[in-house]
Coordinates of C-alpha atoms in Angstrom, one line a residue:
X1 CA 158.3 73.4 85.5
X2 CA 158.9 70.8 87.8
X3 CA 156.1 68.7 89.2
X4 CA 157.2 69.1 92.9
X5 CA 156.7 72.5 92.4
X6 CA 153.0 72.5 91.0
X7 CA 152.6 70.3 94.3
X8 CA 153.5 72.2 96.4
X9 CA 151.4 74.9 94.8
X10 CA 148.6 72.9 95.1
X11 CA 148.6 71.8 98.8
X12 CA 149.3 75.4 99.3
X13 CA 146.2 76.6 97.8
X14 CA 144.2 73.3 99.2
X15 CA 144.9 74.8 102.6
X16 CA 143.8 77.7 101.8
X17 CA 140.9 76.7 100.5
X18 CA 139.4 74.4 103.4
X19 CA 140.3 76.9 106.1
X20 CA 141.6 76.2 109.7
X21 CA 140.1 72.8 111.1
X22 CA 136.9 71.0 110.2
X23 CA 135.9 71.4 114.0
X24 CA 136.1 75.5 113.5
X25 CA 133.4 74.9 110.2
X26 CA 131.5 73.1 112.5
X27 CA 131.1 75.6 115.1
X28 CA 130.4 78.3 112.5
X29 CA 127.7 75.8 111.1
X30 CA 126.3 75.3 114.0
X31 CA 125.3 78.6 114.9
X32 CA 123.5 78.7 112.0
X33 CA 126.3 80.8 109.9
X34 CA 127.5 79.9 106.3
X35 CA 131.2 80.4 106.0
X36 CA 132.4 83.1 104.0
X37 CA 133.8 81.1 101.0
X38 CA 130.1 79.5 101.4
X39 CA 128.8 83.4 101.5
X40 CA 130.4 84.3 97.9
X41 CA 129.0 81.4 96.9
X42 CA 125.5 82.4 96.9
X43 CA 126.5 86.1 96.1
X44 CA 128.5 85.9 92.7
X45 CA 127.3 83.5 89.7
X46 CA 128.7 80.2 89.4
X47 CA 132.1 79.6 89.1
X48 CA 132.9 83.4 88.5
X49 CA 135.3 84.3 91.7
X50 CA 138.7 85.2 91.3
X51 CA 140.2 85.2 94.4
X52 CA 142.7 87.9 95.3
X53 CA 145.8 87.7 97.5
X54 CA 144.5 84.4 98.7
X55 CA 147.8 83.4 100.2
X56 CA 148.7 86.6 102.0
X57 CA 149.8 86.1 105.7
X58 CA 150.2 88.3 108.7
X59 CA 154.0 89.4 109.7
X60 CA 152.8 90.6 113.7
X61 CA 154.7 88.8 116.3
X62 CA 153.8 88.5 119.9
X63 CA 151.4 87.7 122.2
X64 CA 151.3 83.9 120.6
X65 CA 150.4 85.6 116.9
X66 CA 153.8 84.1 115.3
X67 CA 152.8 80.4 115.7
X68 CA 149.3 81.0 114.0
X69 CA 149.8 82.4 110.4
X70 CA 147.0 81.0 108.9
X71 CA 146.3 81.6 104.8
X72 CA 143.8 84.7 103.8
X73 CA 144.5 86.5 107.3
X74 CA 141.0 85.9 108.1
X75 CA 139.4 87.9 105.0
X76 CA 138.7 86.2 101.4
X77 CA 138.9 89.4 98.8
X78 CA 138.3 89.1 94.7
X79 CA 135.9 90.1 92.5
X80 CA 133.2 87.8 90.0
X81 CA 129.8 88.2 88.7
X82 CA 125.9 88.9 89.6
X83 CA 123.7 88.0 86.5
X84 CA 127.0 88.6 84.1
X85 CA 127.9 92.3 86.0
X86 CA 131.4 92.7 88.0
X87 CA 130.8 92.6 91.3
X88 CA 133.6 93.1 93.8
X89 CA 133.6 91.6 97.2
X90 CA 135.3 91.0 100.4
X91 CA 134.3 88.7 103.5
X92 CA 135.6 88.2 107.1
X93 CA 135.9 84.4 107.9
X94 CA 135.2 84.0 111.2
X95 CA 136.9 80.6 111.7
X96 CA 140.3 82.7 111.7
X97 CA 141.1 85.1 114.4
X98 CA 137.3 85.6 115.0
X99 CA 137.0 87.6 111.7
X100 CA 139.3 90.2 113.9
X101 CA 141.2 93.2 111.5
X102 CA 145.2 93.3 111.6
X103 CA 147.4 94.8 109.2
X104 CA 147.8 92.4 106.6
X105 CA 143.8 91.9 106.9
X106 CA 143.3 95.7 106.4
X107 CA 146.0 96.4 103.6
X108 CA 143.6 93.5 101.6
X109 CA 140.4 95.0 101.9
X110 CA 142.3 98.2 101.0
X111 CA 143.2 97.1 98.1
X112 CA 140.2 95.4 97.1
X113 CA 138.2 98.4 97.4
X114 CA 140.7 100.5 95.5
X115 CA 140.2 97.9 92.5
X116 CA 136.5 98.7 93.4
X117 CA 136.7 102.1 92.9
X118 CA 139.4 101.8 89.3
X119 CA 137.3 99.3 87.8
X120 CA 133.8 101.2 88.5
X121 CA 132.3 98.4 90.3
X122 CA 130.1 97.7 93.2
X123 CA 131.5 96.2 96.2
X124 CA 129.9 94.3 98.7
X125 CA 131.3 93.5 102.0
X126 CA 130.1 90.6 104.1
X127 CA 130.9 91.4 107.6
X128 CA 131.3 88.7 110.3
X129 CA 134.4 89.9 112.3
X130 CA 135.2 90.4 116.4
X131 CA 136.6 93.9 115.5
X132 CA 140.5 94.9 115.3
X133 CA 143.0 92.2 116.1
X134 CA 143.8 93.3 119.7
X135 CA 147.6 91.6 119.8
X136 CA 147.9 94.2 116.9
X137 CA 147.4 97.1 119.3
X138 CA 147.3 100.8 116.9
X139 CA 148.5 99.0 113.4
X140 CA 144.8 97.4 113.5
X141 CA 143.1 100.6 114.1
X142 CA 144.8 102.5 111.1
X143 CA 143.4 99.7 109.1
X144 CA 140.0 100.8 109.9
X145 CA 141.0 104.1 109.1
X146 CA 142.1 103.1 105.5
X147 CA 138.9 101.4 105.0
X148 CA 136.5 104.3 106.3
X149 CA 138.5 106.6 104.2
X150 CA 137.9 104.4 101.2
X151 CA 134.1 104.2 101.9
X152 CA 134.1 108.0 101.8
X153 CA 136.2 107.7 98.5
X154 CA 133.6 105.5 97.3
X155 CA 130.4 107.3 98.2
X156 CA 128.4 108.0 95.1
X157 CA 130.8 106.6 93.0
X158 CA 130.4 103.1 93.1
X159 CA 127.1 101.7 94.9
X160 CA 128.5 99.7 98.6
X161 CA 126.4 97.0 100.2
X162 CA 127.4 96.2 103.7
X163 CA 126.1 92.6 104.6
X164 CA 125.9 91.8 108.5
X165 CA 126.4 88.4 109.3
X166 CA 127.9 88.5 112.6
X167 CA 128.6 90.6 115.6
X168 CA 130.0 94.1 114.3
X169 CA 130.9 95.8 117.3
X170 CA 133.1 99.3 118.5
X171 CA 134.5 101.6 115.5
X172 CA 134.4 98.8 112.8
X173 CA 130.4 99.6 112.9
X174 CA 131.4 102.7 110.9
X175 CA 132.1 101.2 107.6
X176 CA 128.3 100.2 107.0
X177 CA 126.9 103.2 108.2
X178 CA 129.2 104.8 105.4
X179 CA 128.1 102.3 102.6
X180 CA 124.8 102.7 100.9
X181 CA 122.9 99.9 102.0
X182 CA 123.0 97.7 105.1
X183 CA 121.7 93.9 105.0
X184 CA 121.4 91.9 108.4
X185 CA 120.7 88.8 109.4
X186 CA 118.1 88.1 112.6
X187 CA 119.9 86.4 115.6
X188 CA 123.0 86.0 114.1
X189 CA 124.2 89.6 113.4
X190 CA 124.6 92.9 115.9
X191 CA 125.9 96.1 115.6
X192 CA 126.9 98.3 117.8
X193 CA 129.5 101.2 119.0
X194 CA 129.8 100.0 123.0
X195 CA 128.2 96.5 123.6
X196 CA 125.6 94.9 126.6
X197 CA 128.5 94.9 129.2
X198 CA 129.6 98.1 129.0
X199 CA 126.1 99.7 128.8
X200 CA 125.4 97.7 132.0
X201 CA 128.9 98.7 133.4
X202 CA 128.3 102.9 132.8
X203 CA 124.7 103.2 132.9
X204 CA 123.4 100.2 135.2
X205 CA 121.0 99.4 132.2
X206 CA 121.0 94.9 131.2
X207 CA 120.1 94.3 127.5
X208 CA 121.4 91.4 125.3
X209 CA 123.3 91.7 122.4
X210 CA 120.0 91.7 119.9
X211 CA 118.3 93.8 121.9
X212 CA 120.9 96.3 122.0
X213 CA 122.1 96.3 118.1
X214 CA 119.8 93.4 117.0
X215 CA 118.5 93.3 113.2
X216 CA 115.2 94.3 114.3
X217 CA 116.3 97.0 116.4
X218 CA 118.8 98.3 113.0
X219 CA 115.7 98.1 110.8
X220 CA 112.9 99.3 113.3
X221 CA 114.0 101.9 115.5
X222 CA 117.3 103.2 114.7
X223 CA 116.9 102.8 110.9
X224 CA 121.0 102.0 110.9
X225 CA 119.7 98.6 108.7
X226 CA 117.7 99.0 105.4
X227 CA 117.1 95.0 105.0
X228 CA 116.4 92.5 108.1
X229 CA 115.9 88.7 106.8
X230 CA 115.5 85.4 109.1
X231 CA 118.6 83.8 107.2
X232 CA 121.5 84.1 104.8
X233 CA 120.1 82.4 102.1
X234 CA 117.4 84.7 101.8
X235 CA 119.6 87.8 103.0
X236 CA 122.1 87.4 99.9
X237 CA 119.5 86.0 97.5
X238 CA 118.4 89.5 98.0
X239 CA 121.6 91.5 98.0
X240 CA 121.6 89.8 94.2
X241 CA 118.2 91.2 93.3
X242 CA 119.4 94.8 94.5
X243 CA 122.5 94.8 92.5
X244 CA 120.2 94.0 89.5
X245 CA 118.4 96.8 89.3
X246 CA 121.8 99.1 90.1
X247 CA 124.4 100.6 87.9
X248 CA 127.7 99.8 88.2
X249 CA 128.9 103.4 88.4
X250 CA 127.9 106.9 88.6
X251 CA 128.9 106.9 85.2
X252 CA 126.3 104.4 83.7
X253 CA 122.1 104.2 83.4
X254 CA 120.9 101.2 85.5
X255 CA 120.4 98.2 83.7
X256 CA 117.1 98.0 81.7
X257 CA 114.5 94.6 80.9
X258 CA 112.6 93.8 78.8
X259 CA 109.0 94.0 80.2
X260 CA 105.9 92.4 79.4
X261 CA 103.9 94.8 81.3
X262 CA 102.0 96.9 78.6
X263 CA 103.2 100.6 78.8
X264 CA 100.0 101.7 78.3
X265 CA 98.1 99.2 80.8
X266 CA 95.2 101.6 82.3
X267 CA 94.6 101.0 86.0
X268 CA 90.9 102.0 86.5
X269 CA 90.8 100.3 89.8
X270 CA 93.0 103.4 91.1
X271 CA 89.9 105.2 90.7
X272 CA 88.3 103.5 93.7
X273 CA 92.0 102.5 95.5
X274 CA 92.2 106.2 97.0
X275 CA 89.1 107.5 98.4
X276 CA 88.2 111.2 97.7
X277 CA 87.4 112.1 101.1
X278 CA 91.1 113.2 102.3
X279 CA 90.3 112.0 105.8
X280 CA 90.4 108.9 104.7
X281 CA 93.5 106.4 104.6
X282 CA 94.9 104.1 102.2
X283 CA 97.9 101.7 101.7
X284 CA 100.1 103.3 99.2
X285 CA 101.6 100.1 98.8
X286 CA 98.2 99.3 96.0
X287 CA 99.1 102.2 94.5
X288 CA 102.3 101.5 93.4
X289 CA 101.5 98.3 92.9
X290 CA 99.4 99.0 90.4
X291 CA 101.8 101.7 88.9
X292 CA 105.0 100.0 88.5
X293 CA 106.1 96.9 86.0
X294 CA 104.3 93.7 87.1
X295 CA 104.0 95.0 90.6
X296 CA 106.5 94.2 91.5
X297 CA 109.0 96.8 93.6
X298 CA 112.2 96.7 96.2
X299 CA 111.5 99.1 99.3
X300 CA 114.3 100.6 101.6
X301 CA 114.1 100.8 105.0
X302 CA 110.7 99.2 105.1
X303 CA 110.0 98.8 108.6
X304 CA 111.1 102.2 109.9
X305 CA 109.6 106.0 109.7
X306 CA 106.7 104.2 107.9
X307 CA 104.7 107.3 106.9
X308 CA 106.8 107.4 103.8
X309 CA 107.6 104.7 101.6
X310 CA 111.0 104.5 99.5
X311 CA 111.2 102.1 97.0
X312 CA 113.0 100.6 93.6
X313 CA 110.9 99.6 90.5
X314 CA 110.5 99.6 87.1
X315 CA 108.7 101.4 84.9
X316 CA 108.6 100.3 81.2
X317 CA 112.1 98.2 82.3
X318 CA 113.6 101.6 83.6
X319 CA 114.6 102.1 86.9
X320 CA 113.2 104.7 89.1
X321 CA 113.5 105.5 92.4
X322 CA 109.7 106.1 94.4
X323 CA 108.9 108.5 97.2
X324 CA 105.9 108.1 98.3
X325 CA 103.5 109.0 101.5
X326 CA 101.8 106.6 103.6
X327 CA 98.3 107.6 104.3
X328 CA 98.2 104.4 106.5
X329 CA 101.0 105.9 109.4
X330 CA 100.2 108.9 110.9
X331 CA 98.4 110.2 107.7
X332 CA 101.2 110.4 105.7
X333 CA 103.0 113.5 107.7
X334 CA 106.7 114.2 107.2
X335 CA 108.7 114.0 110.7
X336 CA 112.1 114.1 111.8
X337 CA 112.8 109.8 110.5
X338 CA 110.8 110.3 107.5
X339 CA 112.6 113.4 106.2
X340 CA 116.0 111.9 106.9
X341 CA 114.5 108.5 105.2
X342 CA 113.4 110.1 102.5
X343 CA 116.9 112.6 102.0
X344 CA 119.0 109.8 101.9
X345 CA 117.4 107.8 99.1
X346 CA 116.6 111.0 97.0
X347 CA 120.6 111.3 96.9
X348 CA 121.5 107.8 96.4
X349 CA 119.3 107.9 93.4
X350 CA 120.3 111.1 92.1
X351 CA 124.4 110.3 92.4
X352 CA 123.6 107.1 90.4
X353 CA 121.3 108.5 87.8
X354 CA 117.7 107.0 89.0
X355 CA 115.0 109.3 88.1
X356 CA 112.3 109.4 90.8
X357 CA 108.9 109.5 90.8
X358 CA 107.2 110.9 94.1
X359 CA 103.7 110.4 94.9
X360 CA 102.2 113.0 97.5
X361 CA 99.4 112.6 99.7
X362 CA 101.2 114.8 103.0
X363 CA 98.9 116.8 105.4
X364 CA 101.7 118.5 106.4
X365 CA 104.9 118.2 108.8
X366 CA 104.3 116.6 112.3
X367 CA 103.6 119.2 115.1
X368 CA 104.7 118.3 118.7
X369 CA 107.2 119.9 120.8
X370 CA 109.5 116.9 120.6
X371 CA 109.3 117.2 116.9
X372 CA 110.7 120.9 117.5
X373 CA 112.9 119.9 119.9
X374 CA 114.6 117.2 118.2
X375 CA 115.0 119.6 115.4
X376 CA 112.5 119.2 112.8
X377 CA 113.3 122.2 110.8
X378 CA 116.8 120.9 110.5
X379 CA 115.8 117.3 109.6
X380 CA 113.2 118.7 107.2
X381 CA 115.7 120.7 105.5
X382 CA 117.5 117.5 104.3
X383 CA 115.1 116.2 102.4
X384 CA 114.1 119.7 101.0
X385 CA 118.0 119.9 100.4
X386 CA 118.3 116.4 98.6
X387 CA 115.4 117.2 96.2
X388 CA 116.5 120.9 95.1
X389 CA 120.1 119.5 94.4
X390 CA 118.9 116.4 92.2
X391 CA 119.7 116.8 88.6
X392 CA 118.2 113.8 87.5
X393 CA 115.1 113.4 86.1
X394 CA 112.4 114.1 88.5
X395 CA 108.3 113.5 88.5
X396 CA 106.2 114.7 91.3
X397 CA 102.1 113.5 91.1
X398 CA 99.7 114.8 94.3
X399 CA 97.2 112.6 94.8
X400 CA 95.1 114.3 97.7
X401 CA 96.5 116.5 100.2
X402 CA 99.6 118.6 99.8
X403 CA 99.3 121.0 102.7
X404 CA 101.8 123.9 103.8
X405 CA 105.6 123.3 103.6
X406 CA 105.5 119.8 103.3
X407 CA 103.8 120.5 99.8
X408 CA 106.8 122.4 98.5
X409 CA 109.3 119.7 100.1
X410 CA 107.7 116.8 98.4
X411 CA 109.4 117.6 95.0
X412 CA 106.7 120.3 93.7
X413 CA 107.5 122.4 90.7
X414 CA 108.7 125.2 92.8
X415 CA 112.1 123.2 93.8
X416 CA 112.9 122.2 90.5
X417 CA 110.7 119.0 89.6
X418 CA 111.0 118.4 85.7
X419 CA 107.0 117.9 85.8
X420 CA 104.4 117.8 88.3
X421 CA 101.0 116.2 87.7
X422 CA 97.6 116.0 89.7
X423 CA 94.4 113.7 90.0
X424 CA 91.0 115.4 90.3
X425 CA 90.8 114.4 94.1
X426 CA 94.4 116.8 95.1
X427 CA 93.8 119.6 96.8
X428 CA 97.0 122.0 97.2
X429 CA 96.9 124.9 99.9
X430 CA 98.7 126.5 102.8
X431 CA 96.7 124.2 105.2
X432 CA 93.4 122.8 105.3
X433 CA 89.9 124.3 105.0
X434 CA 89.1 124.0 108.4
X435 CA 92.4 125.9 109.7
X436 CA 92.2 128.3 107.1
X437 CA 88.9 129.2 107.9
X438 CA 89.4 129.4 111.9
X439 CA 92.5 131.5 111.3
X440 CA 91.5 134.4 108.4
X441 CA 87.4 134.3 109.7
X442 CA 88.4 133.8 113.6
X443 CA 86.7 137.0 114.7
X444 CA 83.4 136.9 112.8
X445 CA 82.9 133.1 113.5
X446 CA 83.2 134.4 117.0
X447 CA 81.1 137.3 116.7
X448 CA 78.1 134.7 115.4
X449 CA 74.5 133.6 116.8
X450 CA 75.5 130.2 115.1
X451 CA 79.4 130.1 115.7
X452 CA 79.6 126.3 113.5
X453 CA 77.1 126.7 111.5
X454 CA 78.8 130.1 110.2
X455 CA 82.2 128.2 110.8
X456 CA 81.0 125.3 108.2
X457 CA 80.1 127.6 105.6
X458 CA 82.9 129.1 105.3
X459 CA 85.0 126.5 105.4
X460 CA 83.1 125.8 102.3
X461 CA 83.6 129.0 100.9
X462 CA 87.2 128.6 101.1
X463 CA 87.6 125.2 99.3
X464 CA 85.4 126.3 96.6
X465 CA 87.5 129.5 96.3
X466 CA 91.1 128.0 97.1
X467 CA 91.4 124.7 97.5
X468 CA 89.6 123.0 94.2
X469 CA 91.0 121.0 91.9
X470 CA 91.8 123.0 89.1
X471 CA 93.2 125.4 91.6
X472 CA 97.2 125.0 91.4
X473 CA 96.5 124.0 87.1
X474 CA 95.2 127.4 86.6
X475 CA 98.6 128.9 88.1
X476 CA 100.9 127.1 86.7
X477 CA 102.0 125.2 89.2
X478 CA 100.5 122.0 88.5
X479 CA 101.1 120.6 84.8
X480 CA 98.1 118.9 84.0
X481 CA 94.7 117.1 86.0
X482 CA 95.1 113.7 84.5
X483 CA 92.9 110.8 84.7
X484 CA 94.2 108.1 87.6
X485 CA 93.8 105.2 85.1
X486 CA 96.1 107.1 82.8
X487 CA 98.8 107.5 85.4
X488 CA 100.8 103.9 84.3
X489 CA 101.4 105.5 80.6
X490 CA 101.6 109.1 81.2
X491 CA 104.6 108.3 83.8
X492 CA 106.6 106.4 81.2
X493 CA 105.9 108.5 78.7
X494 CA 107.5 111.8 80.7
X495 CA 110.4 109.8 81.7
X496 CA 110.8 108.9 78.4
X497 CA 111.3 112.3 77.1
X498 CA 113.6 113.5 80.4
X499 CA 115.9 110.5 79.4
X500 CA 118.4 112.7 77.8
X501 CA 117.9 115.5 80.6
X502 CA 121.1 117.3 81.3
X503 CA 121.7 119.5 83.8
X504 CA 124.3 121.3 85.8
X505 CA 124.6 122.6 89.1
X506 CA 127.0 125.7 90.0
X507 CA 130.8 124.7 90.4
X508 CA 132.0 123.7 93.7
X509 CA 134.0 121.5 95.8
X510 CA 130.8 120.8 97.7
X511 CA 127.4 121.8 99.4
X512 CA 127.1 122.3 102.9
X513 CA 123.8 120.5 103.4
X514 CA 122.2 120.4 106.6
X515 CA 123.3 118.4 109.0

């Protein structure tokens, strides 16, 4: 071949490579942003990127857009490595066109993600775009389209990380909300459907951009963001350490260590981590701690609906997915966030074959005429929903309290878990003593000389006759009372012997779950 040609090639690619101007790297720099070839460089192992249709460009003319056909279109798409896994990826370069969507932009995510989805792959976008290419008028828009229709293609098939590392603004905020998990970046990375100057213009309200759809907002208050970090480094560093403990498809097992953790390590100080008196709280954070492989665990959503705790760990090098209540916030109830929290997670695990492990302490679900207005019963139903359709394998342990509904929607054995065990300090019952006792003894503690001293022994009455420990064993619906410093072993041993669990639900095109 002739050299001029393999010169040509490689001023071609050099161009490519390095991007518009030095001056547009600088500016990206200097709002503290990586660029995106910079980005895969910290996501995929070294030297593993293969880069495709680097030297794709645009065909749109008008409006200025035929003098500027820069290489890539604006978006870098291939596929590479995390710790020696495929991992396919995709990421907007700001520098060109603002990161904006045209055609030629969309139709190479498109096709990225369809390799995604034929090679049973992860794929991980790293966002940093203005939205659709505006001089592209309608052709942009249908790219969106392709792409949200992909995500839906995708869901529980192949896991999908959205990474936020700029603004993400208007429809194009619909792809992450699609994906399974959304990383962002504080200060440097918004999200939202209509931005600050249209809120101000409709509803006379001034708010700034993070403010608005800020990654403390996502990952406080509107829960849209499962990860908020203070910079990329960190942010991607920990996209890496999710995709390590994920499979690549719904057709494989996550990926198993070696651990050094002894499987039948006894944790006697759980024996004094969770007082017996139910009224008092605890961080359920110990207890996993102590649980769980070196204690060491990934939560989701860590900083919103806080009164339950959804996290990935290891047991025995086996993944498992936790559920968990958190004494510490609000006493552990199930609400409206917490039920959808919890629902979501519960699937994700389930469609990629994570068995979970749910650890109940719940007084109950949280009264309050918001709570009923905002539609409790419907949110609640998700998460009872999620749990009764999981067919993998599925471990439910009460600690304390399991109170009323919010008993049977914590994965008891009623709904289908594969086992369900119980410490000496759980007490299982329609609702407390207390209530119990005003409601079925109402008229003769009213009828009495000594109304609370009548009122406290039968409250005592009633524990002793329904609510001790041994209570739910003797029925059945517990499996066993098990020692608290046992609970490490016994846990790996059950999922041990559910490994090869199979099972099938009805055939259908789909359930209508609650919405």
């Amino acid at each position: 071949m002739p050299q001029e040609t393999m010169d040509e090639l490689a001023v071609i690619r050099a161009e490519a490579l390095r991007g518009p101007s030095e001056r547009a790297t600088e500016a990206q720099h200097a709002k503290g942003k990586l660029t995106a070839r910079e980005r895969i460089g910290l996501l995929l192992d070294p030297d593993s990127f293969r880069e495709v249709e680097q030297l794709r460009r645009h065909r749109a003319t008008g409006f200025g857009l035929e003098a500027k056909r820069p290489y890539t279109d604006g978006v870098i798409t291939g596929w590479g490595t995390v710790e020696g896994r495929t991992v396919f990826v995709y990421a907007h370069d700001f520098r060109i066109f603002g990161g904006a969507l045209g055609e030629a932009h969309a139709t190479k995510i498109h096709k990225i993600m369809d390799m995604a989805i034929s090679a049973g792959a992860p794929l991980v976008s790293l966002n940093d775009g203005a939205g659709a290419r505006i001089q592209e008028g309608v052709s942009a828009l249908a790219g969106y389209g392709g792409i949200f229709q992909r995500n839906t293609r995708a869901s529980g098939v192949i896991p999908q990380i959205s990474v936020m590392l700029g603004p993400c603004a208007g429809g194009a905020a619909y792809s992450p909300a699609l994906t399974d998990f959304v990383f962002m970046v504080r200060e440097t990375s918004q999200m939202f459907i209509t931005g600050p100057d249209v809120v101000k213009a409709v509803t006379g309200e001034e708010i700034s951009q993070n403010g608005l759809g800020g990654a403390d907002v996502h990952a406080e208050t509107s829960g849209v963001a499962h990860f908020a970090y203070d910079d990329e480094e960190t942010c991607i560093a920990e996209v890496r350490y999710l995709i390590g403990m994920l499979p690549s498809n719904n057709r494989e097992n996550p990926p198993t260590v070696a651990s050094d953790d002894p499987a039948d390590r006894r944790g006697d100080v759980l024996l004094d981590l969770v007082p017996a008196d139910g009224n008092r709280p605890y961080d359920m954070h110990k207890v996993i701690e102590e649980l769980v492989d070196d204690g060491d665990y990934l939560e989701i959503h860590e900083r919103w609906a806080t009164n339950i705790i959804c996290a990935m760990a290891r047991l025995d090098g086996h993944v498992v997915g936790v559920v968990a209540s958190q004494p510490l916030s609000y006493a552990g109830v199930l609400d409206i966030h917490s039920s959808e929290k919890a629902a979501r997670f519960v699937q994700f695990c389930d469609a990629f074959n994570i068995p979970l492990v749910t650890l109940v302490d719940v007084p109950g679900f949280l009264p309050g005429v918001d709570q009923e207005h905002g539609g409790i019963i419907r949110h609640g139903a998700k998460l009872l929903y999620a749990y009764c359709n999981a067919t993998v394998p599925r471990i439910s342990l009460i600690l304390r309290k399991a109170y009323g509904g919010a008993y049977i929607v914590m994965d008891s054995q009623s709904i289908g878990a594969d086992l369900c065990y119980a410490w000496p300090t759980n007490e299982i019952a329609v609702m407390g003593a207390e209530g119990a006792a005003n409601v079925i003894f109402r008229r003769r503690i009213a009828e009495s000389d000594d109304p609370e001293g009548v009122r406290g022994q039968l409250v005592k009455e009633y524990r002793a006759e329904l609510m001790h420990p041994y209570y739910a064993a003797e029925r059945g619906l517990v499996d066993d009372v098990i020692d608290p410093a046992g609970t490490r072993h016994l846990l790996i041993r059950s999922l041990e012997m559910l490994r090869s669990k199979h099972a099938d639900l009805p055939s259908r095109k789909h359930g209508n779950q609650p919405a």
